[in-house]
mmCIF file of C-alpha atoms in Angstrom:
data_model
loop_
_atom_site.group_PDB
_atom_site.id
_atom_site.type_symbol
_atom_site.label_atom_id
_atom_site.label_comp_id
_atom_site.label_asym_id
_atom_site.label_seq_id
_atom_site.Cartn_x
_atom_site.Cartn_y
_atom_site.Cartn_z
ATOM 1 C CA UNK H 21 -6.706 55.132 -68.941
ATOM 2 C CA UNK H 22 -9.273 54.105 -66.217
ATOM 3 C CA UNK H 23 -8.935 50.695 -67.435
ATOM 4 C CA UNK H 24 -5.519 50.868 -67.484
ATOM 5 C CA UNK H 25 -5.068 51.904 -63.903
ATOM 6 C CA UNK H 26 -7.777 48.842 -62.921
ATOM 7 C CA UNK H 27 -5.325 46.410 -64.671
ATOM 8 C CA UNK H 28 -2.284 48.140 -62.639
ATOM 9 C CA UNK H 29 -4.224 48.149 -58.811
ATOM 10 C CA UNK H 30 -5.060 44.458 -59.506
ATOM 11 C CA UNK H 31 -1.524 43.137 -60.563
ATOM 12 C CA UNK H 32 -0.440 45.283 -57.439
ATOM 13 C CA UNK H 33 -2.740 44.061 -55.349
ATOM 14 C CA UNK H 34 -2.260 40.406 -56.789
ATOM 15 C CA UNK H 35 1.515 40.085 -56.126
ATOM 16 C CA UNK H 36 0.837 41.077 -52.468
ATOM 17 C CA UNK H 37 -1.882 39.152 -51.793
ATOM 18 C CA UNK H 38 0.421 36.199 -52.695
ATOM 19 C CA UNK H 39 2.469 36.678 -50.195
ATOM 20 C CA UNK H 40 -0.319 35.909 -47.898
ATOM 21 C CA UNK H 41 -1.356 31.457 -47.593
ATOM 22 C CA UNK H 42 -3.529 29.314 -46.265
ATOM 23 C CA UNK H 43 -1.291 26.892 -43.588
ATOM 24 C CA UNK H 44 -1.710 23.324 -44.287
ATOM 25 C CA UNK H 45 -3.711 21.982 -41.240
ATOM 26 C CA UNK H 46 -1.274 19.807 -40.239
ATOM 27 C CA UNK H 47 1.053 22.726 -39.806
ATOM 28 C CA UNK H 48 -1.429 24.932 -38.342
ATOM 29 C CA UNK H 49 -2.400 22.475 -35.915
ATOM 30 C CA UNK H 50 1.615 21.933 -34.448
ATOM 31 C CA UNK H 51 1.847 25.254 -34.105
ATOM 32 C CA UNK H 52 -1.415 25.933 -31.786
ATOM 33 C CA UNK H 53 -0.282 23.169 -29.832
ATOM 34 C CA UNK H 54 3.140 24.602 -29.496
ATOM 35 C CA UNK H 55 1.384 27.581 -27.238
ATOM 36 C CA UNK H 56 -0.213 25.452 -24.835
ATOM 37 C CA UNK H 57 2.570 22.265 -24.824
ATOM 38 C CA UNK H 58 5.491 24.044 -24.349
ATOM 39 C CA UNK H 59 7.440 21.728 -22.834
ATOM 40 C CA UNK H 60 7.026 17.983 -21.561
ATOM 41 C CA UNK H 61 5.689 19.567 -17.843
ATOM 42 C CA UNK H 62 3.076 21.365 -20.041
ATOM 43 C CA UNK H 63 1.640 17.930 -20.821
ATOM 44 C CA UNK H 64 1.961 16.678 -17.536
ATOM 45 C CA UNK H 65 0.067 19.635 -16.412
ATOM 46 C CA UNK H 66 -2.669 19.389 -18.622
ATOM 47 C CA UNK H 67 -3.273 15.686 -18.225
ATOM 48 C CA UNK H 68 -3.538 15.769 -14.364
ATOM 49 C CA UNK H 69 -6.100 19.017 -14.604
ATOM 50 C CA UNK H 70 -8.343 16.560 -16.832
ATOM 51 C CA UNK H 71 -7.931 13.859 -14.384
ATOM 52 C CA UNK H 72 -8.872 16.401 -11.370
ATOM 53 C CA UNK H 73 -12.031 17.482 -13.662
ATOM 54 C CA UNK H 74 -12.377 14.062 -14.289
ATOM 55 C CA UNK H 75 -13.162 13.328 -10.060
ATOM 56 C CA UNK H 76 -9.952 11.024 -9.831
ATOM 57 C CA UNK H 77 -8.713 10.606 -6.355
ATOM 58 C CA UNK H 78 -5.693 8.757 -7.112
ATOM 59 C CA UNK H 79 -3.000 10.336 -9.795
ATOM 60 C CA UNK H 80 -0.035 8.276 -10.743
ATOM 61 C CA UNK H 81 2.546 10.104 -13.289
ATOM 62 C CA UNK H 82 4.766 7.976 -14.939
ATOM 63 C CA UNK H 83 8.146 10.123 -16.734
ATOM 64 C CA UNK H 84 11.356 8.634 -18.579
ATOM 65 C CA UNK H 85 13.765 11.119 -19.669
ATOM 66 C CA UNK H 86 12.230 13.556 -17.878
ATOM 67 C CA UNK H 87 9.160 13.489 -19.720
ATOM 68 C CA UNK H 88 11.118 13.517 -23.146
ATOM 69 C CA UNK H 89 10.428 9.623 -24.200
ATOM 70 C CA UNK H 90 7.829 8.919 -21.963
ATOM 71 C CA UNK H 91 4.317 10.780 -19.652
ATOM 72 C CA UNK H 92 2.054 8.219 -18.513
ATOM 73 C CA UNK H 93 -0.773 9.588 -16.364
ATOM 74 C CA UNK H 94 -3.338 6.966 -14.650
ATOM 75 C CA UNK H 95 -6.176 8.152 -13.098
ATOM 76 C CA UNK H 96 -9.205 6.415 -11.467
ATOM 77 C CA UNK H 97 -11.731 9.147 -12.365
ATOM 78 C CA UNK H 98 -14.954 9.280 -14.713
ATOM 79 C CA UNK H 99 -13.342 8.340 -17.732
ATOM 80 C CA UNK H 100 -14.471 8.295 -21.048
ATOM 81 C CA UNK H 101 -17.474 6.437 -23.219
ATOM 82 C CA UNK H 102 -15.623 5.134 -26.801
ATOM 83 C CA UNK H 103 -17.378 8.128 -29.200
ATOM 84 C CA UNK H 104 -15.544 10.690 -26.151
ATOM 85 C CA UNK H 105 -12.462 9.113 -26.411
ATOM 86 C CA UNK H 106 -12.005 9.344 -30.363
ATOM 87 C CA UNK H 107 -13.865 12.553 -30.047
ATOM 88 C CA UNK H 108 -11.305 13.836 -27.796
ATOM 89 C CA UNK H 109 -7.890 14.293 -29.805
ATOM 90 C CA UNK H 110 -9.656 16.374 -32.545
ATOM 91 C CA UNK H 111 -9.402 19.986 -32.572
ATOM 92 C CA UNK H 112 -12.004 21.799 -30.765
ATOM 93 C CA UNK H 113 -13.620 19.085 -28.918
ATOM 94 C CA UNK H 114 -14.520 19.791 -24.973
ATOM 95 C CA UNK H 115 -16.487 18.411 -22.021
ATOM 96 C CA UNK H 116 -15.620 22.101 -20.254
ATOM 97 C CA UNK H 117 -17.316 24.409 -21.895
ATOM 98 C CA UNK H 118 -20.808 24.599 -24.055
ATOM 99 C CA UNK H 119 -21.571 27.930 -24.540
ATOM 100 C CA UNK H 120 -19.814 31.397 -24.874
ATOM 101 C CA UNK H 121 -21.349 32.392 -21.333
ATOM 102 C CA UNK H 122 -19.356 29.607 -19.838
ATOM 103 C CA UNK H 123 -16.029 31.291 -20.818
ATOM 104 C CA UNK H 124 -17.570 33.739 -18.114
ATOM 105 C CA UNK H 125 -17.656 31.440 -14.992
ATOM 106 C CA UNK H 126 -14.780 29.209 -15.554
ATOM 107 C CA UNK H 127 -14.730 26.659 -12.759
ATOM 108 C CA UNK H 128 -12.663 23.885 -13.885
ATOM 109 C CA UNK H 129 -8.948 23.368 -14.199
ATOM 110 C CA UNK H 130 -9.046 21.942 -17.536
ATOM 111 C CA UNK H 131 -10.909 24.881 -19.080
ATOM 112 C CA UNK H 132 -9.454 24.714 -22.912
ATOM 113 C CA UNK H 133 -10.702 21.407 -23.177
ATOM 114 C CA UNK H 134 -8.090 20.983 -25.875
ATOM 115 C CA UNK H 135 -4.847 19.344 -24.114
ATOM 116 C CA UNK H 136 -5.259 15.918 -25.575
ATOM 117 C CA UNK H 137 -5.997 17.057 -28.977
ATOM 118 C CA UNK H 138 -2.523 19.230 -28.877
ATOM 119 C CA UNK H 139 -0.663 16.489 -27.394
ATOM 120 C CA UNK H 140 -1.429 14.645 -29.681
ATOM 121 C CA UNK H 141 -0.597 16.482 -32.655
ATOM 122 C CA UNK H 142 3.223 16.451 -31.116
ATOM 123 C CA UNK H 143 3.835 13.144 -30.195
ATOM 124 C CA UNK H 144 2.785 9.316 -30.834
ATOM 125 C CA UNK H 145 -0.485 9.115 -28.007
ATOM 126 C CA UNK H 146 -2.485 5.909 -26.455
ATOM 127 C CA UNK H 147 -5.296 6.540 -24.443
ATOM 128 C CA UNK H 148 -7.254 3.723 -22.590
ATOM 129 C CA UNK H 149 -9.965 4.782 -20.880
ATOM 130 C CA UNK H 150 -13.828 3.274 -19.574
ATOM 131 C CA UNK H 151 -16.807 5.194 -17.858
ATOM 132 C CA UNK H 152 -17.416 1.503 -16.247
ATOM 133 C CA UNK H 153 -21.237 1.689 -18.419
ATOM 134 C CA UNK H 154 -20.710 -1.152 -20.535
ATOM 135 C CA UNK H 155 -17.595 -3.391 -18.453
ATOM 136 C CA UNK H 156 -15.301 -3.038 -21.422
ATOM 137 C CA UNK H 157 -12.829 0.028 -22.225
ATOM 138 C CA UNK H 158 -11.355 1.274 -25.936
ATOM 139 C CA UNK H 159 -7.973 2.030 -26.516
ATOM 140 C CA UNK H 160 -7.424 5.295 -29.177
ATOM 141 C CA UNK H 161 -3.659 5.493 -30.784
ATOM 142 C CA UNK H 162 -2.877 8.208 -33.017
ATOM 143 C CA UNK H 163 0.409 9.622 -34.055
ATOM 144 C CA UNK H 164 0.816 13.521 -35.151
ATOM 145 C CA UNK H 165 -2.729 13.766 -34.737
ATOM 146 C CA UNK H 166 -3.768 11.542 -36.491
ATOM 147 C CA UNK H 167 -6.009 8.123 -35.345
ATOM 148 C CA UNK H 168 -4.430 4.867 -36.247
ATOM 149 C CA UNK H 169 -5.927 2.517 -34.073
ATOM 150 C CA UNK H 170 -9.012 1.913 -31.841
ATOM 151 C CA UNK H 171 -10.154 -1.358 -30.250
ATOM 152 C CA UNK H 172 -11.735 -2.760 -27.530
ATOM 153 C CA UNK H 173 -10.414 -3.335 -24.307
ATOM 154 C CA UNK H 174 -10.627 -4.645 -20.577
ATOM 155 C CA UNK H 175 -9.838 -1.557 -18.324
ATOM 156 C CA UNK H 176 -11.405 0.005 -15.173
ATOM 157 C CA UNK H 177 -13.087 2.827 -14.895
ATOM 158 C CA UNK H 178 -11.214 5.931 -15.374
ATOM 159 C CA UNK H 179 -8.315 7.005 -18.019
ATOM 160 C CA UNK H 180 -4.771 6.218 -18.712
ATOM 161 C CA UNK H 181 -2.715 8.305 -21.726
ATOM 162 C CA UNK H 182 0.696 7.438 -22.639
ATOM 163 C CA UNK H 183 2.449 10.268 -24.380
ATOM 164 C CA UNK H 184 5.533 9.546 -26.219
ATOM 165 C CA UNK H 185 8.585 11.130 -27.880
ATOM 166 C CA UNK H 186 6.716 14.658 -27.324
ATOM 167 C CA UNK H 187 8.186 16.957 -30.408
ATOM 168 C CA UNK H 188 9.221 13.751 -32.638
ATOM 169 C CA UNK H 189 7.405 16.373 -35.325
ATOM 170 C CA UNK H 190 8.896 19.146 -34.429
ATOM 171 C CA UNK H 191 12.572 18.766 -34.066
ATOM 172 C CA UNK H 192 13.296 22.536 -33.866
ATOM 173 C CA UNK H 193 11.131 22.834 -30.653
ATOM 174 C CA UNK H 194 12.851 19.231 -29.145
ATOM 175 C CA UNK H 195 16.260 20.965 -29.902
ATOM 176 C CA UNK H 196 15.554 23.220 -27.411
ATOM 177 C CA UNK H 197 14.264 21.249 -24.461
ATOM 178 C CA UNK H 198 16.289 21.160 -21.231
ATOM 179 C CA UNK H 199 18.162 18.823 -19.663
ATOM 180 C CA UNK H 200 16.388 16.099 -18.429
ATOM 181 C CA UNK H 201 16.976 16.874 -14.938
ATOM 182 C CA UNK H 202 15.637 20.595 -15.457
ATOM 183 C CA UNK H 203 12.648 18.950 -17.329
ATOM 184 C CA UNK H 204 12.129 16.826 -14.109
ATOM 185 C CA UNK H 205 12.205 19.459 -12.050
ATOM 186 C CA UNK H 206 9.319 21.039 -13.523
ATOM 187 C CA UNK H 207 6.931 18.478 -13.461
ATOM 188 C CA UNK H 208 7.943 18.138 -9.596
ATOM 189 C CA UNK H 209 7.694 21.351 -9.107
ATOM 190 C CA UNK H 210 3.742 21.601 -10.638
ATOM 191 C CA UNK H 211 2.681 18.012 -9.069
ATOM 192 C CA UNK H 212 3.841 19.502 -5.420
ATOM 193 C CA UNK H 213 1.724 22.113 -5.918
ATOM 194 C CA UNK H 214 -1.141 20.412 -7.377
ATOM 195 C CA UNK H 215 -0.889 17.974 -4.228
ATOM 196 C CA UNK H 216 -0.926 21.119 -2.258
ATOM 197 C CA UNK H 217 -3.817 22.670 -3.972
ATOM 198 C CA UNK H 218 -5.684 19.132 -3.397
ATOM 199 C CA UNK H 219 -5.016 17.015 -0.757
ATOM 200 C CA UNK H 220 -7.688 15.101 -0.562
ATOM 201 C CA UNK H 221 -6.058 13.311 -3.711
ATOM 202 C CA UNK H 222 -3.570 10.583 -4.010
ATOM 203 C CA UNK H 223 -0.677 11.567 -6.155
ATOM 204 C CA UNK H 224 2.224 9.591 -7.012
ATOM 205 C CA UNK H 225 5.516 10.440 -9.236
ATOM 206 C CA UNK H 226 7.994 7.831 -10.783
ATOM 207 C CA UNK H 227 10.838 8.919 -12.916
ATOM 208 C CA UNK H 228 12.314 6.105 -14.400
ATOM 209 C CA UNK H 229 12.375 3.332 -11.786
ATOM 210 C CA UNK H 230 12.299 5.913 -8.627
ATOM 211 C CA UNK H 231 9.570 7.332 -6.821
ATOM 212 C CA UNK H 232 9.997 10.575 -6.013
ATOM 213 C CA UNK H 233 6.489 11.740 -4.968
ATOM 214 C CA UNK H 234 3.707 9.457 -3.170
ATOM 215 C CA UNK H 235 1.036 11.615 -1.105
ATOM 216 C CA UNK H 236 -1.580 9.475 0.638
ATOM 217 C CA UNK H 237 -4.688 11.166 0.680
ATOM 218 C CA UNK H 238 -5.080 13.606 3.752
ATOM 219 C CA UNK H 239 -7.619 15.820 5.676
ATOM 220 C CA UNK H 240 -6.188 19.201 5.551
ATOM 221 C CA UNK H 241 -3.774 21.853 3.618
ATOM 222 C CA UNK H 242 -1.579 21.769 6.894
ATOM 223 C CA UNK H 243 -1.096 18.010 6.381
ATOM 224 C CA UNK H 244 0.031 18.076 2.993
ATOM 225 C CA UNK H 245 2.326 20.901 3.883
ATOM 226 C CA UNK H 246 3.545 18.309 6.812
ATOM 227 C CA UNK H 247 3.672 15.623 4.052
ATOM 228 C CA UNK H 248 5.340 17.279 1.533
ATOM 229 C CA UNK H 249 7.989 19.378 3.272
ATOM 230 C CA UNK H 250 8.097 18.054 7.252
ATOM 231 C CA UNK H 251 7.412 19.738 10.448
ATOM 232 C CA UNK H 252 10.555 21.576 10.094
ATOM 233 C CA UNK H 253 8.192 24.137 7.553
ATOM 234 C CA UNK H 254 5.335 23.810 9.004
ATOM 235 C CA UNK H 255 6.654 25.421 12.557
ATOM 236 C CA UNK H 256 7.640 28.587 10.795
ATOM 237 C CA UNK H 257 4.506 29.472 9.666
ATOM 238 C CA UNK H 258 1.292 30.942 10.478
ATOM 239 C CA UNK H 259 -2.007 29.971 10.148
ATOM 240 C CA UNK H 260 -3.779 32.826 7.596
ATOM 241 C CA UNK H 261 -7.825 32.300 7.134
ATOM 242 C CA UNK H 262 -9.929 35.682 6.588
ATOM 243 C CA UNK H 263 -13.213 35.771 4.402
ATOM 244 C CA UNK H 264 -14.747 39.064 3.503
ATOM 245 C CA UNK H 265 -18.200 38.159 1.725
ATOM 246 C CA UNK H 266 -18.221 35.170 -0.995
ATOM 247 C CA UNK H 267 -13.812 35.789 -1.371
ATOM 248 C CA UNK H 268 -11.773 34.177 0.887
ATOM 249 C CA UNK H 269 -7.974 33.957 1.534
ATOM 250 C CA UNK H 270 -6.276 30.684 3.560
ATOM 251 C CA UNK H 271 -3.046 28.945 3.975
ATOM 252 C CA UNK H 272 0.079 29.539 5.406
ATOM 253 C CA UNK H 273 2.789 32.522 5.703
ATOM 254 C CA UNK H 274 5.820 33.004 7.754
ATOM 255 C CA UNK H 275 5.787 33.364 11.511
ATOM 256 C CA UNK H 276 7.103 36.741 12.104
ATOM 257 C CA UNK H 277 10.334 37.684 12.407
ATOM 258 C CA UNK H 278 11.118 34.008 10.118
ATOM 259 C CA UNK H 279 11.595 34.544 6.442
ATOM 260 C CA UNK H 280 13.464 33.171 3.182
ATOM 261 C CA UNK H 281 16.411 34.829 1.441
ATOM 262 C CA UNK H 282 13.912 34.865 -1.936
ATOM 263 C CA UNK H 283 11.162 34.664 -3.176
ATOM 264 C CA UNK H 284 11.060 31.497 -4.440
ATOM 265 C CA UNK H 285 8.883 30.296 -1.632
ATOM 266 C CA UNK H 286 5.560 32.222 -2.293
ATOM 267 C CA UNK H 287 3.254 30.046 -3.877
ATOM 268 C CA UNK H 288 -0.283 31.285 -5.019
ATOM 269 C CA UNK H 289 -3.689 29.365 -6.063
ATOM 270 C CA UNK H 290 -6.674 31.054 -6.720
ATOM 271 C CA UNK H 291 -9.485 28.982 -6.837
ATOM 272 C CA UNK H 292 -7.259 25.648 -6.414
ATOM 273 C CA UNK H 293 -5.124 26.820 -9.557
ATOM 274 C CA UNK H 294 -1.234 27.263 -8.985
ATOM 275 C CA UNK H 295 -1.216 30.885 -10.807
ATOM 276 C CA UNK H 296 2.181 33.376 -11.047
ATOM 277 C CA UNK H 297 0.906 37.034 -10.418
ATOM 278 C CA UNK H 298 2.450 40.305 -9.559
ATOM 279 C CA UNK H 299 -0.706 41.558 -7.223
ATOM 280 C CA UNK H 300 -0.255 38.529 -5.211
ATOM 281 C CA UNK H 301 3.354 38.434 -4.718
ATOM 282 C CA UNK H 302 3.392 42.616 -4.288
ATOM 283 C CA UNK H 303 0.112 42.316 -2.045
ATOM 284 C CA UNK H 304 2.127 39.537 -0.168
ATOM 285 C CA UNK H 305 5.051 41.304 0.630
ATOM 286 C CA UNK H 306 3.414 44.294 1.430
ATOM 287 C CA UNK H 307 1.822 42.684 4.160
ATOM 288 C CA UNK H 308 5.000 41.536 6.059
ATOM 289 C CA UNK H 309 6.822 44.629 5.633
ATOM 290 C CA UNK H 310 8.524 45.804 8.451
ATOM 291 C CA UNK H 311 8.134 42.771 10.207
ATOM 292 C CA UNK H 312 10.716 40.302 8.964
ATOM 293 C CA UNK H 313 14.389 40.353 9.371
ATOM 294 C CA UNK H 314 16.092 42.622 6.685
ATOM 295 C CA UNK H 315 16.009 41.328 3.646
ATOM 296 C CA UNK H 316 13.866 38.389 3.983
ATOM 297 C CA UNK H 317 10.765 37.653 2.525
ATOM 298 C CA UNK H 318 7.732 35.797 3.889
ATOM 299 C CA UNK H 319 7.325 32.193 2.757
ATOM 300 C CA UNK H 320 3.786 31.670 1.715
ATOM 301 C CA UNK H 321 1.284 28.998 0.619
ATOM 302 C CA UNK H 322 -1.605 30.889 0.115
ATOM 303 C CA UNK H 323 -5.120 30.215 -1.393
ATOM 304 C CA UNK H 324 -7.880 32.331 -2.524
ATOM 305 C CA UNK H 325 -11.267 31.653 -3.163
ATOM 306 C CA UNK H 326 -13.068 33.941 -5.455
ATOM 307 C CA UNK H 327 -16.265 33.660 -7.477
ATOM 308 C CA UNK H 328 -15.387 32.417 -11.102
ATOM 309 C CA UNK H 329 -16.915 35.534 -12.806
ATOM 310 C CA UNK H 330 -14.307 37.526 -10.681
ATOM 311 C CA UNK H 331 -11.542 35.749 -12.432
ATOM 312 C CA UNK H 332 -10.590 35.469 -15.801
ATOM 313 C CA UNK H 333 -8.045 32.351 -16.408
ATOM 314 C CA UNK H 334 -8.696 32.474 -20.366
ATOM 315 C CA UNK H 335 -5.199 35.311 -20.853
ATOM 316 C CA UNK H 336 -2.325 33.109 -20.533
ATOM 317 C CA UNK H 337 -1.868 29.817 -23.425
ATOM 318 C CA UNK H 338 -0.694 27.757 -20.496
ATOM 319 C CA UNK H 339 -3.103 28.956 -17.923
ATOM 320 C CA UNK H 340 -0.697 29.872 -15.594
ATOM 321 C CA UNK H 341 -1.992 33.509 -14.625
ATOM 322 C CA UNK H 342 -4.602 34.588 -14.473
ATOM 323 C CA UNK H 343 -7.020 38.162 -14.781
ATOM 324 C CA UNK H 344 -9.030 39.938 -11.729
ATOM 325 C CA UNK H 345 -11.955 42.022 -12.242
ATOM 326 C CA UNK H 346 -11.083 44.139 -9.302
ATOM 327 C CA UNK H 347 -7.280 44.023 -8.599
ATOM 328 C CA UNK H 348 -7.350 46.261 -6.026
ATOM 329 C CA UNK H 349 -9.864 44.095 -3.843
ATOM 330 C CA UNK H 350 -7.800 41.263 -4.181
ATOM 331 C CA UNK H 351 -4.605 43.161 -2.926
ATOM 332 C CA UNK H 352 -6.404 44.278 0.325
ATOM 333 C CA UNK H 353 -7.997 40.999 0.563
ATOM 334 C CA UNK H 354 -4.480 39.388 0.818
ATOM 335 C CA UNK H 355 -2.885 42.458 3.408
ATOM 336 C CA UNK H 356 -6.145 41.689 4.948
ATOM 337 C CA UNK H 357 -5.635 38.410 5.525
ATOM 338 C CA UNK H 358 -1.872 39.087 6.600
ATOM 339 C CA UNK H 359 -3.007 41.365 9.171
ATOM 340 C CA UNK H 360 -5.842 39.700 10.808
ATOM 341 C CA UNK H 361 -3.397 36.818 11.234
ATOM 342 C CA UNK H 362 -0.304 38.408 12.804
#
């Protein structure tokens, strides 16, 4: 009987443990890139945050179809030796992180380390890059992952990586894409604020044959903010800059009684990375209640400098929020702020 009931438990235990498989890698690998490339912006995103790690002062983003056919970013920064660049479209390679203590003082943009590798495992990918050690440069091809050329090249220091047809793998997921004006719109939307969050950088946008964004490098946050959006903007707002130890909060907010019909207009960084979070925008308005016309809110650009331990950006797949060890410092950092500049 014993035996019997053994024989039982195992078939049991047998016909549900079937139900449970091993993903082919292939498969495995489209769908962790799926989490962090959600979207042709999410590649734009990544690729400019590895040419900002890399030290590049000049970013040129090329799109066609809004991304859909065609990302093209150019960068004049470190680049990469020939072993990096095959290195770096395989799954778990990085230059950001070396140890698990690291992933406790996060101070790069780029800090998954992994964007090429999962753009690449959606989408046909060249990459032609040179540290400027040797006076030659490699070019790396792959499609769905997978390497199917590499040779030698002439190229300058720094990196250029074409992406195209992003999804041509995944049809389901390219089904689903916007139009390619709302794809557009994205990107513009994330390279305004990088150029915001770092104007000290050259960045230039070209959809198709039209520019639509060409920053010359500049000394100050308030001259990007005159650059990007015109005096017009720049006279409705305040000047906010108040430190309290090693944290910091700077930018701009709306002059008093000047405000927007939404909130559309609040943009956050927190240590140079555009983040979306509730404590910031609630902090924010908070700050200006009572002292705008009813119902507007404050327009904001507002920055915050915090040490990395205080911040965790490793919660969201497209690191667009992020974590705070001490929430409630940050909110009366930000009212702070707001007060000591009205």
């Amino acid at each position: 009987e014993r035996i019997r009931r053994k024989k039982i438990l195992a078939s049991i235990m047998g016909s549900e443990m079937d139900k449970i498989r091993r993903l082919p890698p292939e498969l495995a690998e489209k769908i962790a890139a799926g989490e962090v490339i959600e979207r042709p912006f999410s590649a734009v995103k990544e690729l400019v945050e590895n040419s900002l790690d890399a030290g590049a002062t000049e970013i040129r983003v090329e799109l066609q179809a809004g991304g859909k056919r065609l990302i093209k970013v150019v960068d004049n920064g470190s680049g990469m030796s020939p072993g990096d660049a095959r290195l770096s479209i395989e799954r778990h390679s990085t230059s950001k992180i070396s140890t698990a203590a690291d992933l406790e003082r996060i101070s790069t943009l780029g800090f998954r380390g992994e964007a090429l590798a999962s753009i690449a495992a959606v989408s046909e990918l060249v990459i032609r890059t040179s540290d400027g050690s040797s006076g030659a440069g490699i070019e790396v091809s792959s499609k769905g992952g997978v390497e199917t050329e590499v040779k030698e090249i002439a190229f300058p220091r720094g990196t250029s990586v074409e992406v195209r047809d992003l999804f041509f793998n995944l049809p389901a997921r390219r089904k689903f894409l916007r139009s390619e004006q709302s794809e557009l719109g994205l990107s513009v939307r994330y390279l305004t604020s990088a150029a915001l969050a770092f104007p000290e950088v050259r960045f230039v946008l070209v959809h198709g044959r039209k520019e639509i964004i060409n920053c010359l490098p500049v000394g100050s946050l308030r001259e990007r903010i005159f650059e990007l959006f015109g005096n017009d903007v720049l006279e409705r707002l305040m000047e906010i800059d108040f430190r309290d130890g090693e944290s910091r909060i700077f930018g701009f907010g709306s002059r008093p009684p000047e405000g927007k019909t939404d909130k559309a207009h609040q943009l956050f960084f927190v240590n140079r990375r555009p983040v979306r979070d509730r404590i910031l925008q609630a902090a924010l308005n908070q700050g200006y209640h009572g002292f705008l016309t009813k119902d507007l809110f404050p327009e904001a650009f507002l920055f915050l400098i915090l040490p990395p331990e205080e911040v965790d950006v490793n919660v969201h797949p497209a690191k667009a929020e992020v974590r705070f060890g001490d929430s409630q410092r940050v909110f009366h950092l930000v009212l702070k702020g707001i007060e000591a500049s009205r």
